[in-house]
Short mmCIF file of C-alpha atoms in Angstrom, two decimals:
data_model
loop_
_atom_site.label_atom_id
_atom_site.label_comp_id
_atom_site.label_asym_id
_atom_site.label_seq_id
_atom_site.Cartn_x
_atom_site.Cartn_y
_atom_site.Cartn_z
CA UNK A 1 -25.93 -12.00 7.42
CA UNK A 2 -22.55 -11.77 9.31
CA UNK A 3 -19.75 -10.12 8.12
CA UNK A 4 -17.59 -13.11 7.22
CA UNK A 5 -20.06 -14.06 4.72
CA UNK A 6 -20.66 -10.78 3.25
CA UNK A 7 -17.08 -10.34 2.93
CA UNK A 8 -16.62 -13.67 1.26
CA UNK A 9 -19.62 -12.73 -1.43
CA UNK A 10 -17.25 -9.77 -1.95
CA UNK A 11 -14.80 -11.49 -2.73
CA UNK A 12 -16.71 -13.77 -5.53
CA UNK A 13 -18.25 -10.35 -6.94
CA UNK A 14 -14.90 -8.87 -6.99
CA UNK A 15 -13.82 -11.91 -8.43
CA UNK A 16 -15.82 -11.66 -11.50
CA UNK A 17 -15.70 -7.56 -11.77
CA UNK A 18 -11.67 -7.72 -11.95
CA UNK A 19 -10.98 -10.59 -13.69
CA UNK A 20 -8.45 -9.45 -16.96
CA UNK A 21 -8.88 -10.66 -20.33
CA UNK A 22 -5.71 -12.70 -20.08
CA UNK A 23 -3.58 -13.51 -17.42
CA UNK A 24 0.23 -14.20 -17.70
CA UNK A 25 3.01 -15.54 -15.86
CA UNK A 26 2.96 -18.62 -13.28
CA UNK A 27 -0.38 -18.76 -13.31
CA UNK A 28 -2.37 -18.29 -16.67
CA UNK A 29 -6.27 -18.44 -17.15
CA UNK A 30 -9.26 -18.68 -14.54
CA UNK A 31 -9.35 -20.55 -11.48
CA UNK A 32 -11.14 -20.86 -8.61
CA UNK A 33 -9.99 -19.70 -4.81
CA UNK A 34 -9.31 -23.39 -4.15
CA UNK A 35 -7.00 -23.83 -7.50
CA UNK A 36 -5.12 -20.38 -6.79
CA UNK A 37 -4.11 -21.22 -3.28
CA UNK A 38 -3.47 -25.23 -4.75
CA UNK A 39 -1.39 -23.00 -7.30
CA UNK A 40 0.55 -21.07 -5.39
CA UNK A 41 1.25 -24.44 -2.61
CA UNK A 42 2.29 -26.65 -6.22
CA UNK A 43 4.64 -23.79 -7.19
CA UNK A 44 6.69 -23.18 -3.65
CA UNK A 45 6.50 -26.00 -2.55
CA UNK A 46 10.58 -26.02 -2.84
CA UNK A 47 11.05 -22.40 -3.70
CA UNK A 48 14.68 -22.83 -3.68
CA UNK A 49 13.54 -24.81 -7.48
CA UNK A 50 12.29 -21.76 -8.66
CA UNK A 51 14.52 -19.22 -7.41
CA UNK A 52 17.73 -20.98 -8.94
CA UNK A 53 17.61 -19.45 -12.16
CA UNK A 54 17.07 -16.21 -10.37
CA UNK A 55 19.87 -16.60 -8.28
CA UNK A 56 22.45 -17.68 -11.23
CA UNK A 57 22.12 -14.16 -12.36
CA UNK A 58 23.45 -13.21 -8.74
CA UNK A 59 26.89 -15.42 -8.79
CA UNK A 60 28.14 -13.43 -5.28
CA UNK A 61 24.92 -14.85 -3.53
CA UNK A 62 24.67 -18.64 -2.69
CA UNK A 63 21.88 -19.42 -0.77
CA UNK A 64 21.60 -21.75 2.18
CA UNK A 65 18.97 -23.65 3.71
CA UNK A 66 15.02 -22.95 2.33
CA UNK A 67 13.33 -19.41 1.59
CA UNK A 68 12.20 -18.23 4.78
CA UNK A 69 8.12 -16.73 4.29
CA UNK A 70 7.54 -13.96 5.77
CA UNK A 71 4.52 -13.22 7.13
CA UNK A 72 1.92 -9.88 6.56
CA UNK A 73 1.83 -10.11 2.91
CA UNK A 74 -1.65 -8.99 1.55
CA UNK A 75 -0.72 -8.62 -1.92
CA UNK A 76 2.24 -10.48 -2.83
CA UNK A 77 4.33 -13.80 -1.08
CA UNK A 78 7.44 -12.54 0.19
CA UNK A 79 10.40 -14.66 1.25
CA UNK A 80 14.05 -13.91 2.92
CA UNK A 81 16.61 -15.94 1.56
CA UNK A 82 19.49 -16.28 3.87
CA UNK A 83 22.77 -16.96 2.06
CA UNK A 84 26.21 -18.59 3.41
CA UNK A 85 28.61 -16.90 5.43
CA UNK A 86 30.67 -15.48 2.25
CA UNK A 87 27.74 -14.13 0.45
CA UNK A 88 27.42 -10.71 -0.76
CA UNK A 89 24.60 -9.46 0.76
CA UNK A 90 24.33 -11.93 3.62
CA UNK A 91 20.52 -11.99 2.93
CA UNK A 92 17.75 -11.24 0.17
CA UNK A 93 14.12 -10.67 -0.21
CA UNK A 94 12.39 -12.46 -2.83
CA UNK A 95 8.55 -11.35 -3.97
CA UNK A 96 6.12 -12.89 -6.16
CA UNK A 97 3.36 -11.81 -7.94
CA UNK A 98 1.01 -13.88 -8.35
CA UNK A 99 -2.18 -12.84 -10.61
CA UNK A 100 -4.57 -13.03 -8.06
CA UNK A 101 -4.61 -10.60 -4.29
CA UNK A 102 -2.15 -13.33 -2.33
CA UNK A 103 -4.25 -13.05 1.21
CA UNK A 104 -7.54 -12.85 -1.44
CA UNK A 105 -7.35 -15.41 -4.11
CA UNK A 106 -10.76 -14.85 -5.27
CA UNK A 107 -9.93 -11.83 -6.10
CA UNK A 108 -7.70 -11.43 -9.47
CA UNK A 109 -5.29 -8.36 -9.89
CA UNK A 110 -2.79 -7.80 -12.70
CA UNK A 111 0.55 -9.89 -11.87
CA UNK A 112 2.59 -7.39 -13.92
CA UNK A 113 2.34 -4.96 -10.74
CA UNK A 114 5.84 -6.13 -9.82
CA UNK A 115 7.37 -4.46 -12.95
CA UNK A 116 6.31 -1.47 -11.89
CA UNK A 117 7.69 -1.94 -7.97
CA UNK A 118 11.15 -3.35 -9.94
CA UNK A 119 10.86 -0.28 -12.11
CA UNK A 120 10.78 2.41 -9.46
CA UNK A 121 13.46 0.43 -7.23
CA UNK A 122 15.54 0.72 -10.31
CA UNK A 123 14.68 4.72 -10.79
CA UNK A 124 15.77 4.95 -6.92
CA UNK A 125 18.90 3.42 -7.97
CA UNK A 126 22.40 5.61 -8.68
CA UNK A 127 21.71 7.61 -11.99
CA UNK A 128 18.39 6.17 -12.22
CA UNK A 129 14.96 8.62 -12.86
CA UNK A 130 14.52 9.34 -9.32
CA UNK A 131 18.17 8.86 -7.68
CA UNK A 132 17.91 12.29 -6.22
CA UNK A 133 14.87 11.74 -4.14
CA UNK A 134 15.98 9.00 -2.09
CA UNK A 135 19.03 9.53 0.38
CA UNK A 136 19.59 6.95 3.51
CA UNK A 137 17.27 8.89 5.98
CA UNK A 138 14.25 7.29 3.43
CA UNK A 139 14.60 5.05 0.69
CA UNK A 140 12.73 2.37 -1.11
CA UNK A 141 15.47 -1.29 -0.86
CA UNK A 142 17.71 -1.45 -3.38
CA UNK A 143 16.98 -3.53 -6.88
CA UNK A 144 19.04 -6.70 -7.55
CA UNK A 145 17.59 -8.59 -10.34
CA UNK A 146 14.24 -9.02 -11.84
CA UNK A 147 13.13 -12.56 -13.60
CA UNK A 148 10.25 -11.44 -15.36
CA UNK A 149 8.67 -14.88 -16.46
CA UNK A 150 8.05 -15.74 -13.09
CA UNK A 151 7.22 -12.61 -11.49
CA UNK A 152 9.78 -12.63 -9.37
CA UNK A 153 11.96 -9.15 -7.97
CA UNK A 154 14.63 -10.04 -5.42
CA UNK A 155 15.94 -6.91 -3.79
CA UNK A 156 17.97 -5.85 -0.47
CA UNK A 157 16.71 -7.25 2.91
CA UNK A 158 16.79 -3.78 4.09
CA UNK A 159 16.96 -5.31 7.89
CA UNK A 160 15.01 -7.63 10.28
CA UNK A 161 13.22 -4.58 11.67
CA UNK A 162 9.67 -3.18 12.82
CA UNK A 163 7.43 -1.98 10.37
CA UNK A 164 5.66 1.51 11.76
CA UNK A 165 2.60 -0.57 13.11
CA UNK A 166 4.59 -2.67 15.41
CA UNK A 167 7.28 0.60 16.02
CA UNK A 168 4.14 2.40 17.13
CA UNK A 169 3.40 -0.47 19.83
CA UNK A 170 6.65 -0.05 21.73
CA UNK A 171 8.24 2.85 23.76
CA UNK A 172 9.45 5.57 21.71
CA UNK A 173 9.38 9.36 22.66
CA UNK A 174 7.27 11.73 21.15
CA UNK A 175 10.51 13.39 19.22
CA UNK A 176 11.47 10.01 17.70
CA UNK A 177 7.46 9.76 16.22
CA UNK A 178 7.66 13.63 14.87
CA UNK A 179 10.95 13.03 13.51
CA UNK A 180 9.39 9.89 11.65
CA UNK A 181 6.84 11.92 10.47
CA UNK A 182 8.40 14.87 9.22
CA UNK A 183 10.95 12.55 7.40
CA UNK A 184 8.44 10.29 5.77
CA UNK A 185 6.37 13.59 4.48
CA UNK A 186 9.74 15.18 2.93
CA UNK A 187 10.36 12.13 1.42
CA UNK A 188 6.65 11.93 -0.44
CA UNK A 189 6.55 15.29 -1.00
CA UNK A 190 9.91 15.79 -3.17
CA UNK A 191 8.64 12.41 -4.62
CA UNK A 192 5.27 14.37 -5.81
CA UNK A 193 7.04 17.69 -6.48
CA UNK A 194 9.84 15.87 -8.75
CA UNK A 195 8.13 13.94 -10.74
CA UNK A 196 5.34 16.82 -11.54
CA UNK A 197 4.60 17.08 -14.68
CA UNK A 198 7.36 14.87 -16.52
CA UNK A 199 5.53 13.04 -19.72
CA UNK A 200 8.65 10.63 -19.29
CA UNK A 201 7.55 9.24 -15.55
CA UNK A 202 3.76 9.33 -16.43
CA UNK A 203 4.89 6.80 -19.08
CA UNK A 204 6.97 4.75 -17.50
CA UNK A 205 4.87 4.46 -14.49
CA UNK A 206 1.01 4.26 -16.24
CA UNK A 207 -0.06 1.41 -13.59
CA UNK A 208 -3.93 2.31 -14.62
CA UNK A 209 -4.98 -1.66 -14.32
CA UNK A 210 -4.34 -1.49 -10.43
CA UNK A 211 -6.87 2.16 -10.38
CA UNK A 212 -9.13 0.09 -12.51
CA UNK A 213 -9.21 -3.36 -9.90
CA UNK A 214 -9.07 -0.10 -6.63
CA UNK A 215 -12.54 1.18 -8.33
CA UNK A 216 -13.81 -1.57 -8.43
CA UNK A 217 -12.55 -3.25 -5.49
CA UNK A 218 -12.54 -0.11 -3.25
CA UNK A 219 -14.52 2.87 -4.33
CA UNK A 220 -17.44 0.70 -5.74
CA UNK A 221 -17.47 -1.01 -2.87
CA UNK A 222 -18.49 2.12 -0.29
CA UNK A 223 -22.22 1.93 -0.88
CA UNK A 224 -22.15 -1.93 0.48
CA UNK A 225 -20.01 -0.73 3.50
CA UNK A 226 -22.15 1.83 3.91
CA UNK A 227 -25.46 -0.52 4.55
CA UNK A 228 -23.25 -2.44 6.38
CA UNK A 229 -22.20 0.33 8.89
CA UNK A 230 -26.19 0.99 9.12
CA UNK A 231 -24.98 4.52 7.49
CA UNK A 232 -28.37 6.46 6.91
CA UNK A 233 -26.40 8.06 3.62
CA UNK A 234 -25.25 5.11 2.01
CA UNK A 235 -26.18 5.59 -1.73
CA UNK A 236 -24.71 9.17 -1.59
CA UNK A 237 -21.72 7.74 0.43
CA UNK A 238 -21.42 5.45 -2.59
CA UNK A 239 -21.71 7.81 -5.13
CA UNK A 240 -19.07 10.50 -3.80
CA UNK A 241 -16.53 7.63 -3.98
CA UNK A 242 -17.55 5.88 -7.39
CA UNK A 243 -17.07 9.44 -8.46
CA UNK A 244 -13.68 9.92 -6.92
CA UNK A 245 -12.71 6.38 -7.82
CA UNK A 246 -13.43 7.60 -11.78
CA UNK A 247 -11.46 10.60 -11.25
CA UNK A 248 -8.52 8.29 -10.33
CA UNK A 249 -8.68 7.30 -14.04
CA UNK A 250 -8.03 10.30 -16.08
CA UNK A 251 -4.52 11.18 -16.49
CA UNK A 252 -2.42 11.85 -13.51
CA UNK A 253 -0.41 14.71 -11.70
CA UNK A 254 2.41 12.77 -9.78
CA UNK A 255 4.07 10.13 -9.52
CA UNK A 256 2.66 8.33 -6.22
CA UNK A 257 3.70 5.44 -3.72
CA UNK A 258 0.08 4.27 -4.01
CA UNK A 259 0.52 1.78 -0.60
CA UNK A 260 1.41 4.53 1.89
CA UNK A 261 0.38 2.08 5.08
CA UNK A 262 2.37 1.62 8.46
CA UNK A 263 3.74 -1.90 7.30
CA UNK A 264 4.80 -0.21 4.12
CA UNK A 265 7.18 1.73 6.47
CA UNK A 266 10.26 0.08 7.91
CA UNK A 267 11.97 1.44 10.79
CA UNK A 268 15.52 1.07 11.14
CA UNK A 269 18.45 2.79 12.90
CA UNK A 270 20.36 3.72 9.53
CA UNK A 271 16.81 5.47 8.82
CA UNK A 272 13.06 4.58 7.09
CA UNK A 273 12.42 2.28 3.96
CA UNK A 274 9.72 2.27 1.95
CA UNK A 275 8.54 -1.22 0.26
CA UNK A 276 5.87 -2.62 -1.35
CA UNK A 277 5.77 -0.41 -4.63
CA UNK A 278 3.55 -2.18 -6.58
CA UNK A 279 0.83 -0.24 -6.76
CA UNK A 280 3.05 2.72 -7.70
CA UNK A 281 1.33 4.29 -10.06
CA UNK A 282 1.26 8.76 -12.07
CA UNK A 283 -1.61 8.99 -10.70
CA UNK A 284 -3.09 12.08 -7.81
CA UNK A 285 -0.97 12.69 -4.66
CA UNK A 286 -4.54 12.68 -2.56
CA UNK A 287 -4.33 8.80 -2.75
CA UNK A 288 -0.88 9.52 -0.96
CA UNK A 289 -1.82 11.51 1.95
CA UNK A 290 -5.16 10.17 2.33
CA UNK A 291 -4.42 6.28 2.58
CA UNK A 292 -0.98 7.18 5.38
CA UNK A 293 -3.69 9.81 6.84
CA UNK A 294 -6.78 6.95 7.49
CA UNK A 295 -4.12 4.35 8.63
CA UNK A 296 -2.70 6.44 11.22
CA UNK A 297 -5.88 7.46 12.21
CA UNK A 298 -7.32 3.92 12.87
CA UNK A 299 -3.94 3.53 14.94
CA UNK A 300 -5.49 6.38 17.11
CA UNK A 301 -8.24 5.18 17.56
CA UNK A 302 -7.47 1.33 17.74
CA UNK A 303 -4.31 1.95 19.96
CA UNK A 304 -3.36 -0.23 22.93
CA UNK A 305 -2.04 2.54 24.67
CA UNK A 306 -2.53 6.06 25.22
CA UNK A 307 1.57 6.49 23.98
CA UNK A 308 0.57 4.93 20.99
CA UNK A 309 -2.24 6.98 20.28
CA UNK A 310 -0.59 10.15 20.48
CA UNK A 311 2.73 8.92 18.44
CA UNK A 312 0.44 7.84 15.80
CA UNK A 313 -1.39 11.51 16.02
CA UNK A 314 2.29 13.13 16.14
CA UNK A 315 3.50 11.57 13.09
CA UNK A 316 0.69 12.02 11.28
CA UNK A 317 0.79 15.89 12.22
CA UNK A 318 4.51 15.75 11.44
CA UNK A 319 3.92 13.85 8.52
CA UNK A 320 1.49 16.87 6.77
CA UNK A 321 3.49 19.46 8.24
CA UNK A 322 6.78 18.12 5.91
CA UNK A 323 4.44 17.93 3.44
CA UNK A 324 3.27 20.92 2.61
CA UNK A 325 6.85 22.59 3.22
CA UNK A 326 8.46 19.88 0.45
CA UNK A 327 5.76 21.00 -1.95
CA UNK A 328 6.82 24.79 -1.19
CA UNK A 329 4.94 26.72 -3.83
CA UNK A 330 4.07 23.97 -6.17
CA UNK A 331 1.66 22.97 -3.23
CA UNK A 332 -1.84 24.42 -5.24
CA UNK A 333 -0.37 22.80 -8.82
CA UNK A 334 0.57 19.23 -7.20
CA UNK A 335 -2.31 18.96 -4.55
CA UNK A 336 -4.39 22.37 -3.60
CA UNK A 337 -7.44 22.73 -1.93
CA UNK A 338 -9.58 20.20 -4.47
CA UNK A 339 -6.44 17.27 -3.43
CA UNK A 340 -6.91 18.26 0.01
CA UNK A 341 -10.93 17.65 -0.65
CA UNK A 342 -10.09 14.24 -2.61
CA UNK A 343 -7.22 12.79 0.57
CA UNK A 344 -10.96 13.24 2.57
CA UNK A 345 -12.83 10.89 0.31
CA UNK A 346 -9.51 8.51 0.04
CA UNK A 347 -9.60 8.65 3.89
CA UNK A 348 -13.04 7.93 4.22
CA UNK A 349 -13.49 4.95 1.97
CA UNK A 350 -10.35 3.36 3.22
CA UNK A 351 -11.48 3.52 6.85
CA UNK A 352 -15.18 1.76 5.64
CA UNK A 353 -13.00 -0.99 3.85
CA UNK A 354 -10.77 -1.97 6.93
CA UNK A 355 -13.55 -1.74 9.48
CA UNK A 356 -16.96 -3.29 7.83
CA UNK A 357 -14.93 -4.32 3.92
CA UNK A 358 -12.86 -6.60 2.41
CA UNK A 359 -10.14 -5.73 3.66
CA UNK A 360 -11.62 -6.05 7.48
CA UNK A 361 -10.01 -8.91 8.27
CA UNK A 362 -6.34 -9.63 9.77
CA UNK A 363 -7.17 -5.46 10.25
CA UNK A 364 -7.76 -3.27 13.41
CA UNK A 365 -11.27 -4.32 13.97
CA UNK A 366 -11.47 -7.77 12.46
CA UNK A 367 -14.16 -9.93 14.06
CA UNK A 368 -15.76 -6.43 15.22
CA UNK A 369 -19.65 -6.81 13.68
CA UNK A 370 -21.19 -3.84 11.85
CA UNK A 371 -23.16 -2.57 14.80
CA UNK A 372 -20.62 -3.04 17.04
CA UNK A 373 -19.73 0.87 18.81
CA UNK A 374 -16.44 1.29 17.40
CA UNK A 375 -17.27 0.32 14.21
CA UNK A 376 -19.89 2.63 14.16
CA UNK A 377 -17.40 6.01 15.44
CA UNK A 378 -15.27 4.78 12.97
CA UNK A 379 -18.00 4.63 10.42
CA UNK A 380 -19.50 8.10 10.98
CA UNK A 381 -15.88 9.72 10.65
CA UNK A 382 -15.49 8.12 7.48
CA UNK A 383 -18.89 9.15 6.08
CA UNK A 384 -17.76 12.74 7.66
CA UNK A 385 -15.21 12.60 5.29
CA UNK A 386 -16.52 11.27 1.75
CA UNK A 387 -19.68 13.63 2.38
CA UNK A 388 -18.21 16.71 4.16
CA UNK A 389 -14.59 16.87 3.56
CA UNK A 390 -14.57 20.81 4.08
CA UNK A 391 -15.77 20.44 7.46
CA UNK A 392 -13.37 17.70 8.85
CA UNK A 393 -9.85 18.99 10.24
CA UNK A 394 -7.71 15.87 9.53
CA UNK A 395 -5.55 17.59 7.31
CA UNK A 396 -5.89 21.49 8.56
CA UNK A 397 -2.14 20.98 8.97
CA UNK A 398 -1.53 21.34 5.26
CA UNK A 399 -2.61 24.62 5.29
#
């Protein structure tokens, strides 16, 4: 069996395993792939219909011509609406939620994920919960209105500028990628350290239905990579992240960004923003540092260039580095050696999901079968770290 149709039988099991006991906004009750994409064509087919009770709540913004898609997406459909030439801001982004994964419709996840991404745009906001973390050198876009029935947050179009991934494919000195780094890992780390321990953030922010569809979807998942990788150590592979995946259930130490990726990353010359919240959630700051950690590290080894590869190894370096100085000596209480142990395991099972997964296509080695020789390195350094985290040096930079 090829991967294609092992990933689609995924997608069916996942289907069933995540589906909630009730589903609400645009889209209520079970459907089928077919009827979710049919859905979501019905609904936007003029967007500019749905969007115009939206926009009456923004009377300085009049829209012209149709919502522009934008494309990358995995999780949500995103639009820029440009306005007219005496609107305040000249442009917006739009995102919906839909109840299902938007590049997956088989697969169902919880379409009240965008309260918690308007939610912590809001805390980011002046005199909001988290106002002091943010500054211009990194901050999430700023909130403009939420319409809750349909699942819809419109927020700043921050700029039309390259996410990390494509920043990392053009010429930039190795100063501009540390700087990058070091900013980005100050930025997480006062997020972690802040938010510490404060009863009021684990409440606001308890987004446990999105680490109940990631075990399932992810972390129960890594055995079935694991065969498919032809990994001798598959069922303990498995069980190390089912484990981890449980752990990710009990109650949390941090508030975390929860989609630390390079397209999550927007570079700009007024400084870095930091979208796609959704999956926000007071959870453990390993998820953190291990999901920016494997994604940098399949740059490396995926890059077109030997500049890439080393900006990508320099900002991750960076990146750890700003860490563990913004944690200061909170460091053992927020992460410590045990969240240092748990980024491995996040590292690992991320890596099997991109390269043999789910999540393989539209990805770094999409198309690439299981046996194929860079599947397999990146395979083996994944197992490396679910199995032996102690022994692997990703992260010796945190001390």
């Amino acid at each position: 069996m090829n991967i294609k149709k092992e990933q689609m039988m995924d997608a069916k099991l996942l289907a069933f395993k995540t589906k909630p006991e009730s589903v609400t906004g645009l889209v209520a009750g079970e459907f089928s792939a077919n009827g979710a994409r049919e859905e979501y064509q019905n609904h936007f087919k003029r967007p500019e219909d749905r969007l115009c009770v939206t926009l009456d709540q923004i009377p300085e913004f009049k829209i012209t011509g149709s919502p522009q898609k934008l494309s990358g997406g995995l999780l949500n459909f995103v639009w820029r609406l440009n306005g007219t030439i005496d609107s305040v801001p000249y442009s917006l982004i739009a995102k919906w939620a839909p109840p299902y994964i938007a590049s997956s419709p088989e697969v169902q996840l919880d379409p009240d994920r965008i309260f918690i991404e308007a939610k912590i745009l809001e805390g980011f906001s002046a005199g909001g919960l988290l106002a002091t973390i943010g500054s211009e050198e990194v901050r999430p876009p700023r909130f403009i209105v939420l319409n809750r029935s349909q699942h819809l947050l419109v927020m700043e179009d921050v700029c039309q500028c390259p996410d990390l991934a494509v920043w990392l494919k053009e010429s930039h000195s190795t100063t501009e990628a540390a700087n990058i780094g070091r900013s980005l890992g100050k930025f997480i780390g006062r997020l972690h350290r802040f938010s510490a321990q404060r009863p009021q953030l684990a409440m606001e922010f308890n987004n446990r239905n999105i680490q109940q569809t990631r075990l399932a979807v992810l972390y129960g998942n890594i055995h079935n990579y694991a065969v498919r990788a032809h990994l001798p150590n598959a069922e303990q592979l498995g069980m190390a992240a089912v484990e981890y995946g449980k752990l990710l259930q009990q109650p949390g130490k941090a508030l975390i960004m929860g989609d630390l990726w390079l397209p999550s990353v927007i570079v700009s010359q007024h400084g870095l923003r930091v979208i796609d919240w959704e999956l926000a959630h007071y959870g453990r700051p390993s998820q953190d540092v291990g999901h920016f950690a494997a994604h940098l590290w399949m740059h490396i080894h995926r890059a077109g260039t030997p500049r890439a590869a080393k900006n990508a190894g320099t900002i991750l370096e960076s990146f750890l580095t700003a860490y563990r100085f913004a944690l200061g000596p909170d460091f053992d209480k927020i992460l410590g050696l045990a969240g240092v142990m748990e980024s491995a395991i996040h590292f690992g099972s991320e890596i099997l999901a991109r390269t043999v997964g789910l999540f393989q296509q539209g990805y770094l080695y999409d198309g690439l079968p299981g046996d194929h020789a860079l599947v397999q390195q990146a395979a083996q350094v994944a197992a490396n770290h679910i199995l032996d985290p102690q022994t692997v040096n990703t992260f010796d930079a945190l001390g």
